[in-house]
Tab-separated table of C-alpha atoms in Angstrom:
chain	number	residue	atom	x	y	z
F	241	MET	CA	110.492	94.986	132.704
F	242	ASN	CA	112.067	98.444	132.628
F	243	PRO	CA	112.774	99.373	128.992
F	244	VAL	CA	115.047	102.310	128.258
F	245	TYR	CA	112.343	103.899	126.139
F	246	ASP	CA	108.625	103.256	126.077
F	247	PHE	CA	106.034	104.462	123.600
F	248	SER	CA	103.712	107.009	125.178
F	249	ALA	CA	100.050	107.671	124.534
F	250	VAL	CA	101.188	110.692	122.488
F	251	ASP	CA	103.345	108.461	120.237
F	252	HIS	CA	100.422	106.144	119.652
F	253	ALA	CA	98.123	109.075	118.883
F	254	VAL	CA	100.300	109.872	115.846
F	255	MET	CA	99.984	106.312	114.552
F	256	LEU	CA	96.271	106.083	115.335
F	257	GLY	CA	95.784	109.319	113.419
F	258	ASP	CA	97.198	107.675	110.293
F	259	GLN	CA	93.927	106.655	108.657
F	260	VAL	CA	95.662	105.451	105.490
F	261	ARG	CA	97.591	102.872	107.500
F	262	LEU	CA	94.584	101.775	109.572
F	263	ASP	CA	92.229	101.431	106.608
F	264	LEU	CA	94.655	99.278	104.615
F	265	TYR	CA	95.443	96.995	107.554
F	266	ARG	CA	91.747	96.612	108.391
F	267	ARG	CA	90.912	95.607	104.831
F	268	ALA	CA	93.785	93.091	104.756
F	269	ILE	CA	92.670	91.605	108.081
F	270	ARG	CA	89.077	91.298	106.842
F	271	ASN	CA	90.301	89.503	103.727
F	272	GLN	CA	92.545	87.017	105.510
F	273	VAL	CA	91.267	86.379	109.046
F	274	LYS	CA	88.412	83.851	108.938
F	275	PRO	CA	86.079	82.602	111.702
F	276	GLY	CA	87.785	80.095	114.000
F	277	MET	CA	91.339	81.220	113.173
F	278	VAL	CA	93.954	81.796	115.864
F	279	VAL	CA	95.861	85.044	115.285
F	280	ALA	CA	99.049	86.614	116.664
F	281	GLU	CA	100.060	90.256	116.427
F	282	ILE	CA	103.607	91.393	117.214
F	283	GLY	CA	104.013	94.998	118.327
F	284	THR	CA	100.355	95.386	119.202
F	285	GLY	CA	100.735	98.901	120.655
F	286	THR	CA	97.328	99.943	121.992
F	287	GLY	CA	95.722	96.908	120.352
F	288	ILE	CA	93.878	98.368	117.363
F	289	LEU	CA	94.959	95.706	114.839
F	290	SER	CA	94.210	92.886	117.282
F	291	ALA	CA	90.772	94.437	117.778
F	292	TYR	CA	90.255	94.365	114.000
F	293	ALA	CA	91.136	90.657	114.047
F	294	ALA	CA	88.730	90.067	116.947
F	295	ALA	CA	85.917	91.336	114.734
F	296	GLU	CA	86.608	88.460	112.332
F	297	THR	CA	87.250	85.503	114.662
F	298	SER	CA	86.097	84.515	118.134
F	299	ASN	CA	89.134	82.283	118.645
F	300	THR	CA	92.257	83.315	120.573
F	301	ILE	CA	94.189	86.396	119.470
F	302	TYR	CA	97.594	87.040	121.005
F	303	GLY	CA	98.713	90.671	121.140
F	304	ILE	CA	102.450	90.658	121.844
F	305	GLU	CA	103.865	93.978	123.057
F	306	TYR	CA	107.373	94.583	124.394
F	307	PHE	CA	106.758	98.007	125.955
F	308	GLU	CA	105.069	97.815	129.326
F	309	HIS	CA	103.066	101.045	129.100
F	310	SER	CA	101.701	100.119	125.677
F	311	ALA	CA	100.808	96.611	126.853
F	312	LEU	CA	98.867	98.078	129.782
F	313	LEU	CA	96.965	100.394	127.433
F	314	ALA	CA	96.125	97.498	125.102
F	315	ASP	CA	95.036	95.240	127.973
F	316	SER	CA	92.800	97.995	129.374
F	317	MET	CA	91.240	98.537	125.945
F	318	MET	CA	90.465	94.841	125.434
F	319	LYS	CA	88.810	94.578	128.843
F	320	ALA	CA	86.795	97.759	128.297
F	321	ALA	CA	85.660	96.502	124.869
F	322	GLY	CA	84.773	93.039	126.181
F	323	LEU	CA	87.205	91.376	123.766
F	324	THR	CA	88.008	88.491	126.095
F	325	GLN	CA	89.565	86.383	123.330
F	326	VAL	CA	92.442	88.872	122.956
F	327	LYS	CA	95.341	87.995	125.254
F	328	ILE	CA	97.937	90.752	125.710
F	329	LEU	CA	101.435	89.410	126.364
F	330	ASN	CA	104.050	91.879	127.647
F	331	ASP	CA	107.288	90.329	126.407
F	332	GLU	CA	109.633	89.937	123.425
F	333	SER	CA	108.263	87.807	120.599
F	334	TYR	CA	111.559	85.885	120.554
F	335	LYS	CA	110.811	84.556	124.046
F	336	ILE	CA	107.232	83.483	123.380
F	337	THR	CA	105.985	80.176	121.947
F	338	LEU	CA	102.207	80.110	121.601
F	339	ASN	CA	99.790	77.242	122.095
F	340	PRO	CA	97.489	76.921	120.269
F	341	GLN	CA	99.605	77.927	117.315
F	342	PRO	CA	98.472	80.963	115.283
F	343	GLU	CA	97.511	80.615	111.648
F	344	ILE	CA	98.050	84.290	110.814
F	345	LEU	CA	100.706	86.731	112.000
F	346	ILE	CA	100.014	90.467	111.879
F	347	THR	CA	102.702	93.067	112.503
F	348	GLU	CA	103.325	96.738	111.832
F	349	THR	CA	106.889	96.842	113.088
F	350	ILE	CA	107.887	98.912	110.058
F	351	GLY	CA	110.502	101.636	110.399
F	352	ALA	CA	110.550	104.991	108.625
F	353	ILE	CA	112.388	103.450	105.670
F	354	GLY	CA	111.388	99.844	106.399
F	355	PRO	CA	113.578	97.388	108.302
F	356	GLU	CA	114.659	99.552	111.258
F	357	GLU	CA	112.252	97.949	113.755
F	358	ASN	CA	113.572	94.460	112.905
F	359	ILE	CA	110.431	93.305	111.112
F	360	VAL	CA	112.447	90.897	108.939
F	361	GLU	CA	114.146	89.081	111.813
F	362	ILE	CA	110.984	89.147	113.959
F	363	CYS	CA	108.849	87.500	111.274
F	364	HIS	CA	111.463	84.923	110.342
F	365	ASP	CA	112.030	83.846	113.941
F	366	PHE	CA	108.342	83.714	114.817
F	367	LYS	CA	107.301	81.733	111.765
F	368	LYS	CA	110.185	79.287	112.225
F	369	ARG	CA	108.923	78.517	115.731
F	370	HIS	CA	105.238	78.575	114.731
F	371	PRO	CA	105.040	76.452	111.547
F	372	HIS	CA	101.214	76.566	111.485
F	373	ILE	CA	101.344	80.177	110.278
F	374	LYS	CA	99.789	80.274	106.812
F	375	SER	CA	100.152	83.983	106.080
F	376	ILE	CA	101.767	87.142	107.398
F	377	ILE	CA	100.370	90.669	107.120
F	378	PRO	CA	102.426	92.162	105.444
F	379	SER	CA	103.823	89.333	103.324
F	380	ARG	CA	106.528	91.380	101.543
F	381	LEU	CA	108.476	94.548	102.189
F	382	ARG	CA	110.415	96.320	99.440
F	383	ILE	CA	112.790	99.240	99.998
F	384	CYS	CA	113.004	101.499	96.949
F	385	ALA	CA	114.782	104.602	95.677
F	386	GLU	CA	113.586	107.081	93.047
F	387	PRO	CA	115.592	109.976	91.561
F	388	ILE	CA	113.574	113.204	91.777
F	389	HIS	CA	113.762	116.952	91.288
F	390	SER	CA	112.049	119.317	93.723
F	391	GLU	CA	112.290	123.100	93.914
F	392	LYS	CA	110.986	122.885	97.480
F	393	LEU	CA	114.096	120.923	98.448
F	394	ASN	CA	116.279	123.609	96.849
F	395	GLU	CA	114.490	126.179	99.002
F	396	LEU	CA	115.076	124.137	102.163
F	397	LYS	CA	118.765	123.881	101.339
F	398	ALA	CA	118.908	127.641	100.702
F	399	GLU	CA	117.450	128.256	104.181
F	400	PHE	CA	120.156	126.010	105.609
F	401	TYR	CA	122.878	128.072	103.916
F	402	LYS	CA	121.225	131.342	104.940
F	403	ALA	CA	121.503	130.424	108.620
F	404	TYR	CA	125.275	130.125	108.248
F	405	GLU	CA	125.557	133.209	106.055
F	406	SER	CA	123.655	135.386	108.535
F	407	ALA	CA	125.968	134.302	111.371
F	408	SER	CA	129.132	135.210	109.450
F	409	PHE	CA	131.074	138.371	110.375
F	410	GLY	CA	134.347	139.867	109.256
F	411	THR	CA	136.836	137.207	108.272
F	412	PHE	CA	134.738	134.593	110.085
F	413	ASP	CA	132.771	133.710	106.967
F	414	TYR	CA	131.092	130.334	106.548
F	415	LYS	CA	131.518	130.582	102.776
F	416	ALA	CA	135.017	129.238	103.431
F	417	ILE	CA	133.527	125.828	104.195
F	418	LEU	CA	130.671	125.920	101.685
F	419	SER	CA	131.661	122.596	100.120
F	420	THR	CA	131.675	120.947	103.554
F	421	LEU	CA	128.247	122.357	104.337
F	422	GLU	CA	126.966	121.163	100.962
F	423	PHE	CA	128.136	117.630	101.682
F	424	SER	CA	126.767	117.734	105.245
F	425	TRP	CA	123.315	118.724	103.988
F	426	GLY	CA	123.239	115.617	101.790
F	427	SER	CA	124.711	113.252	104.361
F	428	ARG	CA	121.484	112.338	106.148
F	429	ILE	CA	117.946	111.220	105.404
F	430	ARG	CA	115.424	114.031	105.778
F	431	TYR	CA	111.640	114.049	105.853
F	432	THR	CA	109.181	116.475	104.292
F	433	SER	CA	106.097	116.335	102.086
F	434	LEU	CA	107.412	116.089	98.537
F	435	THR	CA	104.400	117.872	97.076
F	436	ASP	CA	106.144	119.357	94.039
F	437	ALA	CA	108.560	116.523	93.275
F	438	ARG	CA	108.747	114.907	89.874
F	439	ALA	CA	110.394	111.603	89.118
F	440	ILE	CA	113.357	111.555	86.762
F	441	GLY	CA	114.053	108.050	85.552
F	442	ASP	CA	112.755	104.806	87.035
F	443	PHE	CA	112.628	103.860	90.675
F	444	GLN	CA	114.967	101.138	91.874
F	445	VAL	CA	114.288	98.267	94.284
F	446	LEU	CA	117.129	98.317	96.813
F	447	THR	CA	116.048	95.156	98.624
F	448	ASP	CA	113.006	92.880	98.666
F	449	TYR	CA	112.094	90.932	101.821
F	450	ALA	CA	109.749	87.922	101.804
F	451	LEU	CA	108.584	88.260	105.398
F	452	GLY	CA	108.782	84.988	107.273
F	453	GLU	CA	111.254	83.602	104.735
F	454	THR	CA	114.008	86.229	104.557
F	455	SER	CA	116.194	85.831	107.643
F	456	VAL	CA	118.533	88.847	107.473
F	457	SER	CA	117.588	92.463	106.795
F	458	ALA	CA	121.104	93.820	106.118
F	459	PHE	CA	121.608	95.172	102.599
F	460	SER	CA	123.718	97.540	100.541
F	461	ALA	CA	122.716	99.015	97.182
F	462	VAL	CA	123.984	101.721	94.838
F	463	VAL	CA	121.944	104.426	93.084
F	464	ASP	CA	123.818	105.787	90.059
F	465	LEU	CA	122.881	109.314	88.946
F	466	SER	CA	125.730	109.726	86.476
F	467	THR	CA	123.383	110.264	83.542
F	468	LEU	CA	120.817	112.332	85.475
F	469	PRO	CA	122.295	115.796	86.104
F	470	GLU	CA	118.874	117.380	86.807
F	471	VAL	CA	118.233	115.149	89.837
F	472	ASN	CA	118.623	117.027	93.130
F	473	ALA	CA	117.501	114.301	95.532
F	474	VAL	CA	116.773	110.595	95.902
F	475	HIS	CA	113.395	109.664	97.378
F	476	LEU	CA	113.547	106.599	99.660
F	477	PHE	CA	110.319	104.719	100.313
F	478	PHE	CA	108.918	101.318	101.231
F	479	GLU	CA	106.179	99.151	99.749
F	480	ALA	CA	104.504	96.699	102.139
F	481	THR	CA	102.207	94.097	100.566
F	482	LEU	CA	99.340	93.642	103.022
F	483	ASP	CA	97.141	91.612	100.675
F	484	GLN	CA	97.047	90.813	96.960
F	485	GLU	CA	95.442	94.138	96.060
F	486	LEU	CA	96.572	96.200	99.073
F	487	LEU	CA	99.883	98.041	99.131
F	488	LEU	CA	100.965	100.304	101.974
F	489	THR	CA	103.643	102.691	100.735
F	490	THR	CA	105.440	105.912	101.605
F	491	HIS	CA	105.888	106.920	97.960
F	492	TYR	CA	105.266	110.656	97.563
F	493	LEU	CA	102.529	110.204	94.944
F	494	GLU	CA	100.395	108.140	97.333
F	495	PRO	CA	98.373	109.481	100.308
F	496	GLU	CA	100.799	110.557	103.018
F	497	THR	CA	101.197	108.392	106.121
F	498	HIS	CA	102.666	109.141	109.547
F	499	TRP	CA	106.048	107.956	108.243
F	500	GLY	CA	106.154	110.954	105.897
F	501	ASN	CA	108.252	111.243	102.718
F	502	ALA	CA	111.977	110.538	103.017
F	503	TYR	CA	114.694	111.889	100.777
F	504	VAL	CA	118.455	112.351	100.555
F	505	SER	CA	119.585	115.658	99.014
F	506	ARG	CA	122.230	115.381	96.286
F	507	PRO	CA	125.414	117.393	96.952
F	508	VAL	CA	126.913	119.296	94.023
F	509	GLY	CA	129.337	117.125	92.080
F	510	ARG	CA	128.197	113.795	93.557
F	511	ASN	CA	126.597	111.138	91.396
F	512	ILE	CA	126.739	107.856	93.342
F	513	LEU	CA	124.607	107.174	96.417
F	514	THR	CA	125.135	104.046	98.485
F	515	VAL	CA	122.229	103.069	100.734
F	516	SER	CA	122.978	100.401	103.329
F	517	TYR	CA	121.610	98.858	106.478
F	518	GLU	CA	123.102	96.718	109.219
F	519	THR	CA	120.604	94.988	111.485
F	520	SER	CA	122.507	95.810	114.671
F	521	SER	CA	122.543	99.555	113.914
F	522	GLU	CA	118.778	100.034	113.342
F	523	PHE	CA	119.665	103.025	111.120
F	524	ILE	CA	119.693	103.345	107.338
F	525	GLN	CA	123.083	104.670	106.226
F	526	THR	CA	123.631	106.831	103.131
F	527	LYS	CA	126.919	107.828	101.499
F	528	TRP	CA	127.553	110.070	98.494
F	529	GLU	CA	130.568	109.611	96.239
F	530	LYS	CA	131.857	111.002	92.980
F	531	HIS	CA	132.783	108.685	90.142
F	532	PRO	CA	134.003	109.774	86.723
């Protein structure tokens, strides 16, 4: 297999350095994986979550990894650790049918906002073909939006304008397209630590996936800021239910993860934000509009 892009050891170092993520997954695995269970993990990476499962059961654990380099790293780790029950499979989960059938599916194929790594379709397909699966970690994934105000975000936007202002000369002045620049700044999802943000109004669930049951990840939802003039951004975050009491989230008030905090800056005069996702694109789309 020769994938166009493969995760490197450096990429995995970022994820392995996310102790919030690892701790929550380990606790969920301890709660749900029991002795004698067969387990499958999709997107095993270097194998850390499969290794957690191996600490709970001596039965077969399948670590499914599409990227060749990552699969080699995981296989080397299992052999070095003496975890002979962990079988690393270098292939797409869609092409694999396991025997014996797993009772638990573990996956951390979660994108920066949530569905971009096809977690919804992956879980639905795999569970459909492996009906013995009793639970999936995570079991649910919610994509949410929260109106916020942050002076830090105003400062970042001011730096953006300053770059254009400093390059202006004579009649070639970027102030002539200030409204275009304003809209451009708010046209994409950005990431920064929202340390000074404060919520204004309630957060909104844009979509709610029951992993293994929901078959399609595509969605479109509207965030209406018409009555919230003080809002200068919309914070986008996910909530992944790993276990009954364990929630992995990228909300800015919770400990920060490697996904960071995502936001969309509000352009002046715009009050309607549409957030949408098409499975084939693997990108969350945002669009600002003005409604009276």
